Amino acid sequence: MTQVPNDALILGKLPREDAPLQELERFAATFGNFEQCDSLDDAYRIAEGAKTCTLADLRAALFLIYRAERFSGHCGAEDERRMRRLMGRIRDRVKARCQEGTASRT
């Protein structure tokens, strides 16, 4: 899957939190920076909102949970919930970035 940099993300093209799991997985695979997140436990902390983080941190957490799910062969209910929560937070960050860009041009 082709990697997509954060500055190329477009809100209207991002999967919604309630999208089919396969859409979330396809998006997760567009981020390939293993080093952004220290561990799967760190990814879980980010997903639970226990850590202040950047858009890159959110995407890294989604990517690590996706990779763990792919490695194990199934996605448990808790990991799916985490992936959906992360996708919502990613969409919020991209939306805020778009609004900031619009505000700076007015």
PDB file of C-alpha atoms in Angstrom:
ATOM      1  CA  MET A   1       0.000   0.000   0.000  1.00  0.00           C
ATOM      2  CA  THR A   2       1.232   3.495  -0.822  1.00  0.00           C
ATOM      3  CA  GLN A   3       2.174   5.641   2.143  1.00  0.00           C
ATOM      4  CA  VAL A   4       0.295   8.927   2.486  1.00  0.00           C
ATOM      5  CA  PRO A   5       1.966  11.807   4.352  1.00  0.00           C
ATOM      6  CA  ASN A   6      -0.048  13.668   6.983  1.00  0.00           C
ATOM      7  CA  ASP A   7      -0.126  16.897   4.991  1.00  0.00           C
ATOM      8  CA  ALA A   8      -1.772  15.066   2.065  1.00  0.00           C
ATOM      9  CA  LEU A   9      -4.742  13.804   4.122  1.00  0.00           C
ATOM     10  CA  ILE A  10      -8.117  15.118   2.922  1.00  0.00           C
ATOM     11  CA  LEU A  11     -11.030  14.925   5.355  1.00  0.00           C
ATOM     12  CA  GLY A  12     -13.551  13.885   2.706  1.00  0.00           C
ATOM     13  CA  LYS A  13     -11.389  10.928   1.688  1.00  0.00           C
ATOM     14  CA  LEU A  14     -10.773   9.575   5.197  1.00  0.00           C
ATOM     15  CA  PRO A  15     -12.894   6.674   6.425  1.00  0.00           C
ATOM     16  CA  ARG A  16     -15.457   7.550   9.068  1.00  0.00           C
ATOM     17  CA  GLU A  17     -15.376   5.897  12.493  1.00  0.00           C
ATOM     18  CA  ASP A  18     -18.343   3.720  11.531  1.00  0.00           C
ATOM     19  CA  ALA A  19     -16.899   2.644   8.165  1.00  0.00           C
ATOM     20  CA  PRO A  20     -16.421  -1.061   7.495  1.00  0.00           C
ATOM     21  CA  LEU A  21     -13.345  -2.394   9.272  1.00  0.00           C
ATOM     22  CA  GLN A  22     -11.666  -3.098   5.918  1.00  0.00           C
ATOM     23  CA  GLU A  23     -11.708   0.637   5.107  1.00  0.00           C
ATOM     24  CA  LEU A  24     -10.033   1.444   8.419  1.00  0.00           C
ATOM     25  CA  GLU A  25      -7.424  -1.225   7.738  1.00  0.00           C
ATOM     26  CA  ARG A  26      -6.707   0.150   4.248  1.00  0.00           C
ATOM     27  CA  PHE A  27      -6.202   3.614   5.702  1.00  0.00           C
ATOM     28  CA  ALA A  28      -4.046   2.298   8.570  1.00  0.00           C
ATOM     29  CA  ALA A  29      -1.750   0.643   6.026  1.00  0.00           C
ATOM     30  CA  THR A  30      -0.963   4.049   4.468  1.00  0.00           C
ATOM     31  CA  PHE A  31       1.242   4.916   7.454  1.00  0.00           C
ATOM     32  CA  GLY A  32       4.450   2.948   7.778  1.00  0.00           C
ATOM     33  CA  ASN A  33       6.491   4.636  10.475  1.00  0.00           C
ATOM     34  CA  PHE A  34       7.091   1.956  13.111  1.00  0.00           C
ATOM     35  CA  GLU A  35       9.329   4.292  15.119  1.00  0.00           C
ATOM     36  CA  GLN A  36       6.596   6.866  15.804  1.00  0.00           C
ATOM     37  CA  CYS A  37       5.037   4.681  18.519  1.00  0.00           C
ATOM     38  CA  ASP A  38       7.165   2.866  21.111  1.00  0.00           C
ATOM     39  CA  SER A  39       5.062  -0.271  21.502  1.00  0.00           C
ATOM     40  CA  LEU A  40       1.619  -1.769  21.149  1.00  0.00           C
ATOM     41  CA  ASP A  41       0.992  -0.764  24.784  1.00  0.00           C
ATOM     42  CA  ASP A  42       1.868   2.816  23.838  1.00  0.00           C
ATOM     43  CA  ALA A  43      -0.565   2.561  20.901  1.00  0.00           C
ATOM     44  CA  TYR A  44      -3.282   1.406  23.299  1.00  0.00           C
ATOM     45  CA  ARG A  45      -2.586   4.373  25.621  1.00  0.00           C
ATOM     46  CA  ILE A  46      -2.871   6.744  22.663  1.00  0.00           C
ATOM     47  CA  ALA A  47      -6.114   5.066  21.567  1.00  0.00           C
ATOM     48  CA  GLU A  48      -7.561   5.469  25.055  1.00  0.00           C
ATOM     49  CA  GLY A  49      -6.680   9.167  25.098  1.00  0.00           C
ATOM     50  CA  ALA A  50      -4.226   8.798  27.972  1.00  0.00           C
ATOM     51  CA  LYS A  51      -1.490  10.596  26.090  1.00  0.00           C
ATOM     52  CA  THR A  52      -1.393  13.967  24.355  1.00  0.00           C
ATOM     53  CA  CYS A  53      -0.339  13.269  20.820  1.00  0.00           C
ATOM     54  CA  THR A  54       0.161  14.541  17.317  1.00  0.00           C
ATOM     55  CA  LEU A  55      -1.569  13.429  14.140  1.00  0.00           C
ATOM     56  CA  ALA A  56       1.488  11.264  13.438  1.00  0.00           C
ATOM     57  CA  ASP A  57       1.149   9.633  16.890  1.00  0.00           C
ATOM     58  CA  LEU A  58      -2.519   8.842  16.220  1.00  0.00           C
ATOM     59  CA  ARG A  59      -1.735   7.352  12.820  1.00  0.00           C
ATOM     60  CA  ALA A  60       1.154   5.338  14.248  1.00  0.00           C
ATOM     61  CA  ALA A  61      -1.090   3.907  16.961  1.00  0.00           C
ATOM     62  CA  LEU A  62      -3.710   2.966  14.366  1.00  0.00           C
ATOM     63  CA  PHE A  63      -0.988   1.381  12.225  1.00  0.00           C
ATOM     64  CA  LEU A  64       0.443  -0.678  15.103  1.00  0.00           C
ATOM     65  CA  ILE A  65      -2.970  -1.981  16.169  1.00  0.00           C
ATOM     66  CA  TYR A  66      -3.721  -2.831  12.536  1.00  0.00           C
ATOM     67  CA  ARG A  67      -0.381  -4.670  12.185  1.00  0.00           C
ATOM     68  CA  ALA A  68      -0.955  -6.607  15.412  1.00  0.00           C
ATOM     69  CA  GLU A  69      -4.414  -7.578  14.203  1.00  0.00           C
ATOM     70  CA  ARG A  70      -3.018  -8.688  10.828  1.00  0.00           C
ATOM     71  CA  PHE A  71      -0.275 -10.707  12.553  1.00  0.00           C
ATOM     72  CA  SER A  72      -2.719 -12.494  14.863  1.00  0.00           C
ATOM     73  CA  GLY A  73      -5.174 -13.191  12.052  1.00  0.00           C
ATOM     74  CA  HIS A  74      -8.199 -11.565  13.663  1.00  0.00           C
ATOM     75  CA  CYS A  75      -9.384  -8.283  15.121  1.00  0.00           C
ATOM     76  CA  GLY A  76     -10.916  -8.533  18.569  1.00  0.00           C
ATOM     77  CA  ALA A  77     -13.761  -6.281  19.631  1.00  0.00           C
ATOM     78  CA  GLU A  78     -11.501  -4.173  21.863  1.00  0.00           C
ATOM     79  CA  ASP A  79      -8.949  -3.536  19.114  1.00  0.00           C
ATOM     80  CA  GLU A  80     -11.718  -2.680  16.658  1.00  0.00           C
ATOM     81  CA  ARG A  81     -13.114  -0.172  19.171  1.00  0.00           C
ATOM     82  CA  ARG A  82      -9.645   1.335  19.561  1.00  0.00           C
ATOM     83  CA  MET A  83      -9.189   1.574  15.798  1.00  0.00           C
ATOM     84  CA  ARG A  84     -12.534   3.333  15.443  1.00  0.00           C
ATOM     85  CA  ARG A  85     -11.730   5.750  18.261  1.00  0.00           C
ATOM     86  CA  LEU A  86      -8.357   6.557  16.681  1.00  0.00           C
ATOM     87  CA  MET A  87      -9.976   7.108  13.287  1.00  0.00           C
ATOM     88  CA  GLY A  88     -12.374   9.596  14.860  1.00  0.00           C
ATOM     89  CA  ARG A  89      -9.492  11.473  16.487  1.00  0.00           C
ATOM     90  CA  ILE A  90      -7.528  11.457  13.215  1.00  0.00           C
ATOM     91  CA  ARG A  91     -10.533  12.915  11.393  1.00  0.00           C
ATOM     92  CA  ASP A  92     -10.886  15.574  14.110  1.00  0.00           C
ATOM     93  CA  ARG A  93      -7.215  16.577  13.711  1.00  0.00           C
ATOM     94  CA  VAL A  94      -7.459  16.780   9.921  1.00  0.00           C
ATOM     95  CA  LYS A  95     -10.689  18.780  10.195  1.00  0.00           C
ATOM     96  CA  ALA A  96      -9.074  21.222  12.652  1.00  0.00           C
ATOM     97  CA  ARG A  97      -6.083  21.610  10.343  1.00  0.00           C
ATOM     98  CA  CYS A  98      -8.406  22.377   7.426  1.00  0.00           C
ATOM     99  CA  GLN A  99     -10.309  24.947   9.497  1.00  0.00           C
ATOM    100  CA  GLU A 100      -7.062  26.606  10.590  1.00  0.00           C
ATOM    101  CA  GLY A 101      -5.976  26.848   6.954  1.00  0.00           C
ATOM    102  CA  THR A 102      -9.278  28.429   5.962  1.00  0.00           C
ATOM    103  CA  ALA A 103      -9.145  30.894   8.863  1.00  0.00           C
ATOM    104  CA  SER A 104      -5.628  32.001   7.972  1.00  0.00           C
ATOM    105  CA  ARG A 105      -6.708  32.855   4.430  1.00  0.00           C
ATOM    106  CA  THR A 106      -9.554  35.148   5.487  1.00  0.00           C
TER     107      THR A 106
END
